[in-house]
mmCIF file with all atom_site columns, C-alpha atoms and ligand atoms in Angstrom:
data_model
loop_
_atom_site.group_PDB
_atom_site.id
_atom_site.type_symbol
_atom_site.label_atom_id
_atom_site.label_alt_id
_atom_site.label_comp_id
_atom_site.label_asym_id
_atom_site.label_entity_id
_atom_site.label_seq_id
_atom_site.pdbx_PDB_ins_code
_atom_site.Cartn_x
_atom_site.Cartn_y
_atom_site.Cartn_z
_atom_site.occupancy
_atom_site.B_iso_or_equiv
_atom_site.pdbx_formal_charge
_atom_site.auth_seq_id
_atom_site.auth_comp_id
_atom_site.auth_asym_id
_atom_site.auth_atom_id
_atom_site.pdbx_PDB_model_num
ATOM   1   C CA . UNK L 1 1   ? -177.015 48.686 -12.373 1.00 69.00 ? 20  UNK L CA 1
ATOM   2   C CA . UNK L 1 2   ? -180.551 50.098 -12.579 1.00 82.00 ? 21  UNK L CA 1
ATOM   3   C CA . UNK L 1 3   ? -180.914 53.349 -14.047 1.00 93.00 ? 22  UNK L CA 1
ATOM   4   C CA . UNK L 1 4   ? -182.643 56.028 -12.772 1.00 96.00 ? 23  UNK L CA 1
ATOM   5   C CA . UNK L 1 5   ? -184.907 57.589 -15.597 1.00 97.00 ? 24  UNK L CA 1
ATOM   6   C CA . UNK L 1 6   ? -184.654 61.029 -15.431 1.00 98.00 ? 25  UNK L CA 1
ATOM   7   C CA . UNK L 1 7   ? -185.412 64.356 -17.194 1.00 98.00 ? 26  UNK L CA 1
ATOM   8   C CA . UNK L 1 8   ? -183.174 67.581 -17.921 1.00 98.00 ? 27  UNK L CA 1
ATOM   9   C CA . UNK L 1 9   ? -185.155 71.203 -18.069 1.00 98.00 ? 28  UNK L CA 1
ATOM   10  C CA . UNK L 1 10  ? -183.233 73.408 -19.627 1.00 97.00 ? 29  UNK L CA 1
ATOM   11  C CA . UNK L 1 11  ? -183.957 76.718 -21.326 1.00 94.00 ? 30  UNK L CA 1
ATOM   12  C CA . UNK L 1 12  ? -180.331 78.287 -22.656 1.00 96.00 ? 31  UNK L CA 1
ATOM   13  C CA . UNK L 1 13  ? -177.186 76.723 -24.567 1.00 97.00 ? 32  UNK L CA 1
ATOM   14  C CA . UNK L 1 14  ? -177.237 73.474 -22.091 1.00 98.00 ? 33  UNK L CA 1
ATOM   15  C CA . UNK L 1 15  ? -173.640 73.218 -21.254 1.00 98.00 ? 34  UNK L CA 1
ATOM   16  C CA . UNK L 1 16  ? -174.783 71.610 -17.659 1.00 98.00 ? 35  UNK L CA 1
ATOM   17  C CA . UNK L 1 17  ? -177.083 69.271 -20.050 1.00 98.00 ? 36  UNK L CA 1
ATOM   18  C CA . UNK L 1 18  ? -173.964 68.307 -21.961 1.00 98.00 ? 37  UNK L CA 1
ATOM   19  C CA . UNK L 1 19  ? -172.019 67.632 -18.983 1.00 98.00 ? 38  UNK L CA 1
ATOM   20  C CA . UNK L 1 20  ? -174.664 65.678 -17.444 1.00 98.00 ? 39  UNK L CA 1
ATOM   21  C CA . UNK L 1 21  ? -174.546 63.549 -21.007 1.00 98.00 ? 40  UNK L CA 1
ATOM   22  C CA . UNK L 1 22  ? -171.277 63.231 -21.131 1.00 98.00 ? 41  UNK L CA 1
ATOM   23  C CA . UNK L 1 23  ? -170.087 61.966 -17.436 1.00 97.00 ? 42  UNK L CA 1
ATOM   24  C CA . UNK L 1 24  ? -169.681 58.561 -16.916 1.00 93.00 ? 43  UNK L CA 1
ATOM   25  C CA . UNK L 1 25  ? -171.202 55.898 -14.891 1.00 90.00 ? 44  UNK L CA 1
ATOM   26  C CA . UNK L 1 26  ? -173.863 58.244 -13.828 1.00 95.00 ? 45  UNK L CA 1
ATOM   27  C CA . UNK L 1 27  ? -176.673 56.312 -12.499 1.00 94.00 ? 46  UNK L CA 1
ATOM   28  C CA . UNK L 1 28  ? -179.262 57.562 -14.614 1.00 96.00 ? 47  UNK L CA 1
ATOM   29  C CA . UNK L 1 29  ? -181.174 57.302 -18.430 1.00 97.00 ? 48  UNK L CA 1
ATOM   30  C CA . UNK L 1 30  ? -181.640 61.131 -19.371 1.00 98.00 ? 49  UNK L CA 1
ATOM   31  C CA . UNK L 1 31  ? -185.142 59.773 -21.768 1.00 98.00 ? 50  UNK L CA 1
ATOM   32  C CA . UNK L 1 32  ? -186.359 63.703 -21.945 1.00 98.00 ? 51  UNK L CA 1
ATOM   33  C CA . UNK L 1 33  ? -185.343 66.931 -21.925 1.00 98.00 ? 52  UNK L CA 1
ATOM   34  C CA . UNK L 1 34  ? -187.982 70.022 -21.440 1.00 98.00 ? 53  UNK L CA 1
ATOM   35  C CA . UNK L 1 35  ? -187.175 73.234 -23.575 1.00 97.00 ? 54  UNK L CA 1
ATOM   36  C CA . UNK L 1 36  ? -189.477 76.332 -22.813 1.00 95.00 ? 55  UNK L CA 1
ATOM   37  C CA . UNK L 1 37  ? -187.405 78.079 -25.095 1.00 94.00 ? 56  UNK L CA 1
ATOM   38  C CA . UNK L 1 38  ? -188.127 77.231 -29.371 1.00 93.00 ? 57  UNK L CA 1
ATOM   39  C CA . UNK L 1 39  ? -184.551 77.485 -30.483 1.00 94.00 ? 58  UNK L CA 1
ATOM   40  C CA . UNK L 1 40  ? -182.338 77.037 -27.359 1.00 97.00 ? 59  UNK L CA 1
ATOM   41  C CA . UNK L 1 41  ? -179.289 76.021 -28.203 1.00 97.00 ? 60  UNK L CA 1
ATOM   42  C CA . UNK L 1 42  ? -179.528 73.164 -26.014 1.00 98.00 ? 61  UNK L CA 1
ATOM   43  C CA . UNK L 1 43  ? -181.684 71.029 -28.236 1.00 98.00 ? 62  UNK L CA 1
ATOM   44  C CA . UNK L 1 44  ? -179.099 70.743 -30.908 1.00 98.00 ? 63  UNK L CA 1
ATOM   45  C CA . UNK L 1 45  ? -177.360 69.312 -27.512 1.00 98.00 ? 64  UNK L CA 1
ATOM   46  C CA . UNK L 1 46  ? -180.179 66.520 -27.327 1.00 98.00 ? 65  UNK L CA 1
ATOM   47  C CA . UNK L 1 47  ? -180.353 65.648 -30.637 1.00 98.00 ? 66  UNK L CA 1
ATOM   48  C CA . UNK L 1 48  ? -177.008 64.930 -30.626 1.00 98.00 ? 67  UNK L CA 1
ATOM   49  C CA . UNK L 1 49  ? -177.261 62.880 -27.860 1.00 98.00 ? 68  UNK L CA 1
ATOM   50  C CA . UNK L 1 50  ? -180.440 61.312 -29.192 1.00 98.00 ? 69  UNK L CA 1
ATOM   51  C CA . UNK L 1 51  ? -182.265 62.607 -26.000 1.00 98.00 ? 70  UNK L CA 1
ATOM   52  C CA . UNK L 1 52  ? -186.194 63.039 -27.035 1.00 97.00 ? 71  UNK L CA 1
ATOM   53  C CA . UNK L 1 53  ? -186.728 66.539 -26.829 1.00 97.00 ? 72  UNK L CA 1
ATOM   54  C CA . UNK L 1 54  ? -190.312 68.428 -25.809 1.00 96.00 ? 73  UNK L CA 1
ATOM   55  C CA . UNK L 1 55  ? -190.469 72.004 -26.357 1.00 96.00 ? 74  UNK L CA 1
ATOM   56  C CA . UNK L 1 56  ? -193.098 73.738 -24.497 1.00 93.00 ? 75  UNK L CA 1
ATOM   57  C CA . UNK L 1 57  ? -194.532 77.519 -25.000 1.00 92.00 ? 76  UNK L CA 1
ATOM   58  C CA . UNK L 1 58  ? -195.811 78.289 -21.793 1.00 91.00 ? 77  UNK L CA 1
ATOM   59  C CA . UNK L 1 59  ? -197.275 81.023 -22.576 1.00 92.00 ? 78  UNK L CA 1
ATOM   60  C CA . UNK L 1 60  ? -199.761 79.580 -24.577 1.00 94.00 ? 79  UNK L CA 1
ATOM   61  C CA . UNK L 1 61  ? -201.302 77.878 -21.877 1.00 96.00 ? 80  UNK L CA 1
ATOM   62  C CA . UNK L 1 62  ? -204.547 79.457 -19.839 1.00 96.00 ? 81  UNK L CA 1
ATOM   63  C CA . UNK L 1 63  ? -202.748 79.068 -16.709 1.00 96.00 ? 82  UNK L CA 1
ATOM   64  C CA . UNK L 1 64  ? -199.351 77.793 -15.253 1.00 95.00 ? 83  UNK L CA 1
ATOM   65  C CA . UNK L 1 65  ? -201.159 74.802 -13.753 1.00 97.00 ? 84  UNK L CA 1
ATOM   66  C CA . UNK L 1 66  ? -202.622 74.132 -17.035 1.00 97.00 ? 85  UNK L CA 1
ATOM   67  C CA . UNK L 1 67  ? -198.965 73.900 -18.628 1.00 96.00 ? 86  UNK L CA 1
ATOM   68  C CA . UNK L 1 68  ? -197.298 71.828 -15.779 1.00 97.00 ? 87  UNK L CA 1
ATOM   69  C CA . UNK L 1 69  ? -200.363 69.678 -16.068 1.00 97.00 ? 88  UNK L CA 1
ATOM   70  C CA . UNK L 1 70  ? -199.319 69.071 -19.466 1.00 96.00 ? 89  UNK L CA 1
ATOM   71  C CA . UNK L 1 71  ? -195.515 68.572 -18.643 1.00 97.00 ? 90  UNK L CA 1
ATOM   72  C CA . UNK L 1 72  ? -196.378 65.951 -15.712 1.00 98.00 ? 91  UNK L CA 1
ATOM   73  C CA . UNK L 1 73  ? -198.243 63.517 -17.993 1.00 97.00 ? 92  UNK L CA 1
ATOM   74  C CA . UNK L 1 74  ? -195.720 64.282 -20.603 1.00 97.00 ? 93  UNK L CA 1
ATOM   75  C CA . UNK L 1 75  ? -193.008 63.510 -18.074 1.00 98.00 ? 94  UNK L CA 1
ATOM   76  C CA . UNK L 1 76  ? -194.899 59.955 -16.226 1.00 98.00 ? 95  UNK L CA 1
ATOM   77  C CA . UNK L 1 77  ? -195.808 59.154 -20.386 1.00 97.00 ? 96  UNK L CA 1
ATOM   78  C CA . UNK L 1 78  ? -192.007 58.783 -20.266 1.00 97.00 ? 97  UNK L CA 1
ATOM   79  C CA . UNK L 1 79  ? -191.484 57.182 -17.089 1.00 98.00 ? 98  UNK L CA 1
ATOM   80  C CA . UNK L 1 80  ? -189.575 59.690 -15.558 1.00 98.00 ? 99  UNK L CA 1
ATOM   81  C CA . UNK L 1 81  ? -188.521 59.357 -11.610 1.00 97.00 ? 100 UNK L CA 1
ATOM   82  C CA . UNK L 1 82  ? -186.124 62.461 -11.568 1.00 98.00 ? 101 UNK L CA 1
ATOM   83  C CA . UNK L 1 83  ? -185.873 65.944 -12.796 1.00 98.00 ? 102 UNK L CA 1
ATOM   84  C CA . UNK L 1 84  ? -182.515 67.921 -13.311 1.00 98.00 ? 103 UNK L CA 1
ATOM   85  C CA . UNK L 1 85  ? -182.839 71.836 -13.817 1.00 98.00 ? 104 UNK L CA 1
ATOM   86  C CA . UNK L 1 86  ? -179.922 73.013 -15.867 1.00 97.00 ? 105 UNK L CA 1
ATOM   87  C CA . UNK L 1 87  ? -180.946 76.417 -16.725 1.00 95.00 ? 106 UNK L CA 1
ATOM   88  C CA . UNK L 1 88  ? -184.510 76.421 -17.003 1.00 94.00 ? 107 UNK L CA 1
ATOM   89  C CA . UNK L 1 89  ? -185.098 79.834 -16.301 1.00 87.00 ? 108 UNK L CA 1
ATOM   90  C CA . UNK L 1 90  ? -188.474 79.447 -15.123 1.00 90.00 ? 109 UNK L CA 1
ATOM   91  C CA . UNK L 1 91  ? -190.227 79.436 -11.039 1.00 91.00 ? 110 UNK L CA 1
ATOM   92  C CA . UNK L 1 92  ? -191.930 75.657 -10.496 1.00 95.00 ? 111 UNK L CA 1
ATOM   93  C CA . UNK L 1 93  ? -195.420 75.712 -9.589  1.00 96.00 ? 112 UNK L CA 1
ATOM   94  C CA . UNK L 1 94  ? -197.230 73.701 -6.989  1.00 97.00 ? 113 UNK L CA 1
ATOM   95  C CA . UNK L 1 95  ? -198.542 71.361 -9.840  1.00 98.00 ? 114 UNK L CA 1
ATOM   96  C CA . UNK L 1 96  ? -195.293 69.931 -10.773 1.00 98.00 ? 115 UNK L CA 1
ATOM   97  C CA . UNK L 1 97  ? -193.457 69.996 -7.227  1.00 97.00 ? 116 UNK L CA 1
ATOM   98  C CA . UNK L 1 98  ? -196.444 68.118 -5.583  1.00 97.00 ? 117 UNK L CA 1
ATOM   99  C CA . UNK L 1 99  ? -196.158 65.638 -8.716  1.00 98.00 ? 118 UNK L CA 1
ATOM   100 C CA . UNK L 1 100 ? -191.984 65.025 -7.804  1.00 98.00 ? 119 UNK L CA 1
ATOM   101 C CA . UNK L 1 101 ? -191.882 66.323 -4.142  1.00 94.00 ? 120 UNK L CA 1
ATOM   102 C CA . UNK L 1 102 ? -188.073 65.721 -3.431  1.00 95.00 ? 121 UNK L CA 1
ATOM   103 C CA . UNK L 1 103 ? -186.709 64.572 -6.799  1.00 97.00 ? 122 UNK L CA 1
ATOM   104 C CA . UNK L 1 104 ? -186.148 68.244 -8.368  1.00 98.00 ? 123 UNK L CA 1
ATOM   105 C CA . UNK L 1 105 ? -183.106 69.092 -8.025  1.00 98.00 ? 124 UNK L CA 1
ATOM   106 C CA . UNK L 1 106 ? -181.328 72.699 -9.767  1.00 98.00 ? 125 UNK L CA 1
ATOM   107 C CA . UNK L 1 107 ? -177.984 73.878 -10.062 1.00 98.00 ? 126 UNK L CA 1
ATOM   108 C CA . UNK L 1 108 ? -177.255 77.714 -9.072  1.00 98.00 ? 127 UNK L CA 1
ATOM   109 C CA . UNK L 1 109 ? -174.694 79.892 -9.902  1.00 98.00 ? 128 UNK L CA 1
ATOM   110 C CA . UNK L 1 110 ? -173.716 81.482 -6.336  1.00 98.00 ? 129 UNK L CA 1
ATOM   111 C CA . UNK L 1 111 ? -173.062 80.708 -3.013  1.00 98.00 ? 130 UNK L CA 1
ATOM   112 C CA . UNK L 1 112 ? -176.718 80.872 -1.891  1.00 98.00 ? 131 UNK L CA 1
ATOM   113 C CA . UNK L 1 113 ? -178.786 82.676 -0.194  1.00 98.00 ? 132 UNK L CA 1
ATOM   114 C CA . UNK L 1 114 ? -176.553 84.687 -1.794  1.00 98.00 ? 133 UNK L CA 1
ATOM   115 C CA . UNK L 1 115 ? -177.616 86.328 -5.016  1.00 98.00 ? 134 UNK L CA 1
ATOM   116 C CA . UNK L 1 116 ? -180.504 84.181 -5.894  1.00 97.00 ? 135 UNK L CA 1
ATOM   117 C CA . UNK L 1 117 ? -182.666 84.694 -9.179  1.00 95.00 ? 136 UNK L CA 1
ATOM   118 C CA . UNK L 1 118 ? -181.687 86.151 -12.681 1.00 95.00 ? 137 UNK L CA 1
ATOM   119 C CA . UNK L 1 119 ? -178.043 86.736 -13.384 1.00 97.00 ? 138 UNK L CA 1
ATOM   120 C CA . UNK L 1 120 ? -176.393 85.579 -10.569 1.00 98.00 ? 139 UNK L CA 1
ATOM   121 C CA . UNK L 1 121 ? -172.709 85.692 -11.492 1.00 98.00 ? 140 UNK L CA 1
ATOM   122 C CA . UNK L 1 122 ? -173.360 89.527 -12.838 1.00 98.00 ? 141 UNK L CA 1
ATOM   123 C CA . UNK L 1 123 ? -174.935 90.351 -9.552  1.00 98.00 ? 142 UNK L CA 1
ATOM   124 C CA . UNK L 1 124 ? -171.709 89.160 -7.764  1.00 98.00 ? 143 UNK L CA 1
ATOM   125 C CA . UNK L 1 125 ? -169.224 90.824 -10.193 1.00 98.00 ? 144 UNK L CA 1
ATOM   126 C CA . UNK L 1 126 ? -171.048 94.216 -9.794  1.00 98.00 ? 145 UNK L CA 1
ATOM   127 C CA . UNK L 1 127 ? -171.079 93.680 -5.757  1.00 98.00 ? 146 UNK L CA 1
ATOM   128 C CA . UNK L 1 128 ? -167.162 93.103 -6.006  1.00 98.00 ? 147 UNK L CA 1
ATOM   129 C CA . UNK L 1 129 ? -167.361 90.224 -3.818  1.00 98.00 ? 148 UNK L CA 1
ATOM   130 C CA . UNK L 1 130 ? -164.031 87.999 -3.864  1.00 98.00 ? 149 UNK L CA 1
ATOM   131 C CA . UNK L 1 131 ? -165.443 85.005 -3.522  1.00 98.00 ? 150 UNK L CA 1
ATOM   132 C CA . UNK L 1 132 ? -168.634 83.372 -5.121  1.00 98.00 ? 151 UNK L CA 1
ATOM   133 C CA . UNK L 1 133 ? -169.758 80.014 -6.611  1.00 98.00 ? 152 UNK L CA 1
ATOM   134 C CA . UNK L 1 134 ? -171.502 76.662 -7.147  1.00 98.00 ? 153 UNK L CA 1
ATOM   135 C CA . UNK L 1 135 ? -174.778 76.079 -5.271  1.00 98.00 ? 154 UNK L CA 1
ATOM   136 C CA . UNK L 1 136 ? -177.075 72.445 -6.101  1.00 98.00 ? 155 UNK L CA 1
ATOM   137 C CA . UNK L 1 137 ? -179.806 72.402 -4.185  1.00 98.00 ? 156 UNK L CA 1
ATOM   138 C CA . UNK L 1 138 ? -183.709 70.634 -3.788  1.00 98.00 ? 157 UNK L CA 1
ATOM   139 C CA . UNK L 1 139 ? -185.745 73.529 -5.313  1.00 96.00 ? 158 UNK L CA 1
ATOM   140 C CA . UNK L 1 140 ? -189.089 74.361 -3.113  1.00 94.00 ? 159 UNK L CA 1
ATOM   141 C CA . UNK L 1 141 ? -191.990 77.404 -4.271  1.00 91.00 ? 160 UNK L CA 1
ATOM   142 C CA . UNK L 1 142 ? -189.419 80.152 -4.011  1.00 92.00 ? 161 UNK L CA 1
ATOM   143 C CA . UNK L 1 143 ? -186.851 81.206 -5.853  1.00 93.00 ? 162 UNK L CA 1
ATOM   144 C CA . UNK L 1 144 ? -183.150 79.738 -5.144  1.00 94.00 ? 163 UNK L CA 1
ATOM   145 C CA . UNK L 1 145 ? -184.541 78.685 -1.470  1.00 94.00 ? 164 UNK L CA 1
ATOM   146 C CA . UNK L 1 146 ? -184.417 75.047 -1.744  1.00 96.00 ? 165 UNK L CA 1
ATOM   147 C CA . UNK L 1 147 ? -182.586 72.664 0.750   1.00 97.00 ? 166 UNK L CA 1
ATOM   148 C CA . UNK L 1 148 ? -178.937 73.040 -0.037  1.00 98.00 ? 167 UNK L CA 1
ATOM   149 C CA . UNK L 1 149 ? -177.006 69.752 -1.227  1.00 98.00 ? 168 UNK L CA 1
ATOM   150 C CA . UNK L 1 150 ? -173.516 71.001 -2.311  1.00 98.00 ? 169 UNK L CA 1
ATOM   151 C CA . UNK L 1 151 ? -171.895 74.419 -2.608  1.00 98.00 ? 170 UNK L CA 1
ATOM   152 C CA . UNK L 1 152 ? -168.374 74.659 -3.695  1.00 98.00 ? 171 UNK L CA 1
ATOM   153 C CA . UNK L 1 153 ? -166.914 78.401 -3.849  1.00 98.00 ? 172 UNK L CA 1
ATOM   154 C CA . UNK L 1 154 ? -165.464 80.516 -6.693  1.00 98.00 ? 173 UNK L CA 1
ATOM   155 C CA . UNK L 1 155 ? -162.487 83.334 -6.373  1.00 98.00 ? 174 UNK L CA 1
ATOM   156 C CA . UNK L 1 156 ? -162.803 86.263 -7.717  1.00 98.00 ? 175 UNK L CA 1
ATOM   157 C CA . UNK L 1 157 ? -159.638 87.900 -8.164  1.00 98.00 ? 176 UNK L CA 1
ATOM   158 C CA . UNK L 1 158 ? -158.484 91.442 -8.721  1.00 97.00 ? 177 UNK L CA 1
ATOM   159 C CA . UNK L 1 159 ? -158.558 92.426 -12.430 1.00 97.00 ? 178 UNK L CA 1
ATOM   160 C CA . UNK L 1 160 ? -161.033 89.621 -13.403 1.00 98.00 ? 179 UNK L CA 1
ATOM   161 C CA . UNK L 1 161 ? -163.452 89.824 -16.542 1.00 98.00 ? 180 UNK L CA 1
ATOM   162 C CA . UNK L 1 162 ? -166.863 88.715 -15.717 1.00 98.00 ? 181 UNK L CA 1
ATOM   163 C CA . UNK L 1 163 ? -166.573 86.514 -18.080 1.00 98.00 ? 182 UNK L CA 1
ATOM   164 C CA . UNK L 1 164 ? -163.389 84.970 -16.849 1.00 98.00 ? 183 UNK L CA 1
ATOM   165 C CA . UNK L 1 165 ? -165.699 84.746 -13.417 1.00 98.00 ? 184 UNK L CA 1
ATOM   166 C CA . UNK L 1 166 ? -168.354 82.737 -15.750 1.00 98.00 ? 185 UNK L CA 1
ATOM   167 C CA . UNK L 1 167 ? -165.942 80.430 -17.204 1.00 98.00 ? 186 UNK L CA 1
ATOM   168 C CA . UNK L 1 168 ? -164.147 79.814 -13.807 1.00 98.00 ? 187 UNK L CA 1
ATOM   169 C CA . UNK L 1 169 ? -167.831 78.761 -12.555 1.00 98.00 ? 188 UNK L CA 1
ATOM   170 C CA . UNK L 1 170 ? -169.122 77.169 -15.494 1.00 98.00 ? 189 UNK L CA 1
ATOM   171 C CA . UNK L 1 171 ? -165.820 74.470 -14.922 1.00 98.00 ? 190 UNK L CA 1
ATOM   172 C CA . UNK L 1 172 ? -167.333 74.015 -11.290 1.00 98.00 ? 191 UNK L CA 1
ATOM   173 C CA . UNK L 1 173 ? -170.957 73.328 -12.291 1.00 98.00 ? 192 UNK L CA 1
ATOM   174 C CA . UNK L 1 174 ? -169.961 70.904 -14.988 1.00 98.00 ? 193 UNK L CA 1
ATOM   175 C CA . UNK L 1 175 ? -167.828 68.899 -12.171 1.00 98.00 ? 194 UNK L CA 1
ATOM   176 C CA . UNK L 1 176 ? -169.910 69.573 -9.661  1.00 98.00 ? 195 UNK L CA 1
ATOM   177 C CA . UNK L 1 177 ? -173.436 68.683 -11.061 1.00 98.00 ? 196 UNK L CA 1
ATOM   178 C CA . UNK L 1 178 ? -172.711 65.153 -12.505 1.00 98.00 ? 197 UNK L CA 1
ATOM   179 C CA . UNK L 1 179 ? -170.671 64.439 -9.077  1.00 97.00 ? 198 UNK L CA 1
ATOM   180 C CA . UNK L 1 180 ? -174.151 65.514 -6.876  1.00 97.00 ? 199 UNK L CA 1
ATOM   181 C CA . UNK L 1 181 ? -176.255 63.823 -9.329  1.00 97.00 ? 200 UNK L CA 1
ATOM   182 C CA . UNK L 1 182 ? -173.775 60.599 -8.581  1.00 96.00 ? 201 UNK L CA 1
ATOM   183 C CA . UNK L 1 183 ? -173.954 60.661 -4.663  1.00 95.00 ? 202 UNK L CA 1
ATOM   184 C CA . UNK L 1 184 ? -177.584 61.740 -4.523  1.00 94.00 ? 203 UNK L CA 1
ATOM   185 C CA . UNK L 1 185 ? -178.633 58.264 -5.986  1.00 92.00 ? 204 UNK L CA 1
ATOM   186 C CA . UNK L 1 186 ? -176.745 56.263 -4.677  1.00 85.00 ? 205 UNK L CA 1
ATOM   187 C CA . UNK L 1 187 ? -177.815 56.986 -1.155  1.00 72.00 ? 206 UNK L CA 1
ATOM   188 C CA . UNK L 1 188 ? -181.624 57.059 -3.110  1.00 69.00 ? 207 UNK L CA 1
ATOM   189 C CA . UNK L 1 189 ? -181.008 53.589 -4.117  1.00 58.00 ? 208 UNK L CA 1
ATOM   190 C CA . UNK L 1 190 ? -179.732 52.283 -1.027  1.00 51.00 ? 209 UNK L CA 1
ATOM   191 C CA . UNK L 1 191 ? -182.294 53.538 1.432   1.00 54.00 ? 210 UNK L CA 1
ATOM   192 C CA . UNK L 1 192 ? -185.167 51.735 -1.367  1.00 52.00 ? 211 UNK L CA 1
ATOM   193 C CA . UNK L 1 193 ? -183.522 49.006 -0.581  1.00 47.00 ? 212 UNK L CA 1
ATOM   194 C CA . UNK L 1 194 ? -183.285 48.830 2.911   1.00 44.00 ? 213 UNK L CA 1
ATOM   195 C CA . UNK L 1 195 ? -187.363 48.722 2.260   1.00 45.00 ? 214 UNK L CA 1
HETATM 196 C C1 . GRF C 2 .   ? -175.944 77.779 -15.281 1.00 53.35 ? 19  GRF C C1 1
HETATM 197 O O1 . GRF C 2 .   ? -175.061 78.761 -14.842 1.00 53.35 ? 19  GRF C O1 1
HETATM 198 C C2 . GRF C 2 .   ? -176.813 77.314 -14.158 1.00 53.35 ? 19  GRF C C2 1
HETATM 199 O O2 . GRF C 2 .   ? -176.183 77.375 -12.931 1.00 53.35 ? 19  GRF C O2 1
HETATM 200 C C3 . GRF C 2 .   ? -177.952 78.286 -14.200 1.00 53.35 ? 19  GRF C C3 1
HETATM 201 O O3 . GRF C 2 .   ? -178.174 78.528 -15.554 1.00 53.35 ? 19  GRF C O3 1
HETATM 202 C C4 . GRF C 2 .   ? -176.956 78.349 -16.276 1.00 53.35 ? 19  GRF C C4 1
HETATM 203 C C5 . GRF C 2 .   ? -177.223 77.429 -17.419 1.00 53.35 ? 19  GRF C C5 1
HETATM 204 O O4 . GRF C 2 .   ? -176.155 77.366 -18.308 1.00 53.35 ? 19  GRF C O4 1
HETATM 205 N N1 . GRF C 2 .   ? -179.097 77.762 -13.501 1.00 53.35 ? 19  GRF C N1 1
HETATM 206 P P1 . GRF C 2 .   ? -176.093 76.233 -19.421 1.00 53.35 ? 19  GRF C P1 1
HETATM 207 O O5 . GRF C 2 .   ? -177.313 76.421 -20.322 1.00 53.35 ? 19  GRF C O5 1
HETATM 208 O O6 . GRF C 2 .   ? -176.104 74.899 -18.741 1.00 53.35 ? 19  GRF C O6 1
HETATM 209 O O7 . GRF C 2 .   ? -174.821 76.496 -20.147 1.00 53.35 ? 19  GRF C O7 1
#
């Protein structure tokens, strides 16, 4: 089987990055992963995976099209079809969506439109809703607006810990993700070939 080559952006510990790694028969080659963060724990996740990390500092760059300009030729250097958002806590700019219009793809921790942006799983736990979840989605210019894929829901149940609300969706992501990933390419690879 021909594998899709694909990169992982990721800004935090990269526990959707390790699942990613670690399920099998996925129909991609992870060759990159983008860090905007110098010290995220996920790159001690890459380097144990021997995934070639590049660590950006975005702020050092005149302009956000001057950074994703950087980032695009770093990402076709590699030959990189695909990009997987696992964390990376960061808006994309028309520079790098026009550059892979369709083949972003990010992983959200609600039931969207509900609670989109920072903190997701806190905003639910403070709104005492009973049920939240797993969103994957196409990203677009906005912020958690993107084309749904998949959604799977979360309970919430009396008496929970937000952090027993975070584990109960991290367990979801790490299924879910790999299992989107899966489908989305093979229906990729089929419609190339019916080319
Ligand atoms: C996940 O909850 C994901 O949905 C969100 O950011 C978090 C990243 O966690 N976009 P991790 O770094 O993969 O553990």
């Amino acid at each position: 089987m021909k594998k899709v080559r694909a990169a992982a952006f990721a800004s935090g510990t990269g526990s959707n990055f390790q699942a990613i790694m670690e399920a099998e028969g996925l129909p991609i080659e992870v060759v990159l992963l983008v860090c905007d963060k110098p010290g995220a724990g996920v790159l001690e996740k890459a380097e144990r995976f021997g995934v070639n990390a590049s660590v950006f500092e975005p702020k050092s760059y005149e302009s956000k099209s001057a950074y994703e300009q950087e980032l695009i030729a770093e990402l076709n250097g590699a030959g990189v079809e695909w990009i997987f958002l696992a964390g990376y806590m960061r808006i994309v700019g028309p520079d790098l969506l026009g550059a892979f219009e369709g083949r972003i793809i990010n992983i959200h921790p609600s039931l969207l439109p509900a609670f989109p942006g920072k903190d997701a799983i806190g905003q639910a736990y403070q709104a005492g809703v009973d049920t939240t979840g797993v969103t994957v989605h196409f990203i677009d210019e906005g912020i958690d607006t993107g084309p749904i894929i998949a959604q799977e829901p979360v309970a919430v149940f009396p008496g929970d810990t937000e952090q027993q609300v975070k584990e109960r969706i991290q367990q979801v992501e790490h299924r879910l993700y790999p299992q989107v990933i899966r489908q989305l390419l093979k229906e990729t690879t089929y419609e190339d070939k019916t080319k």
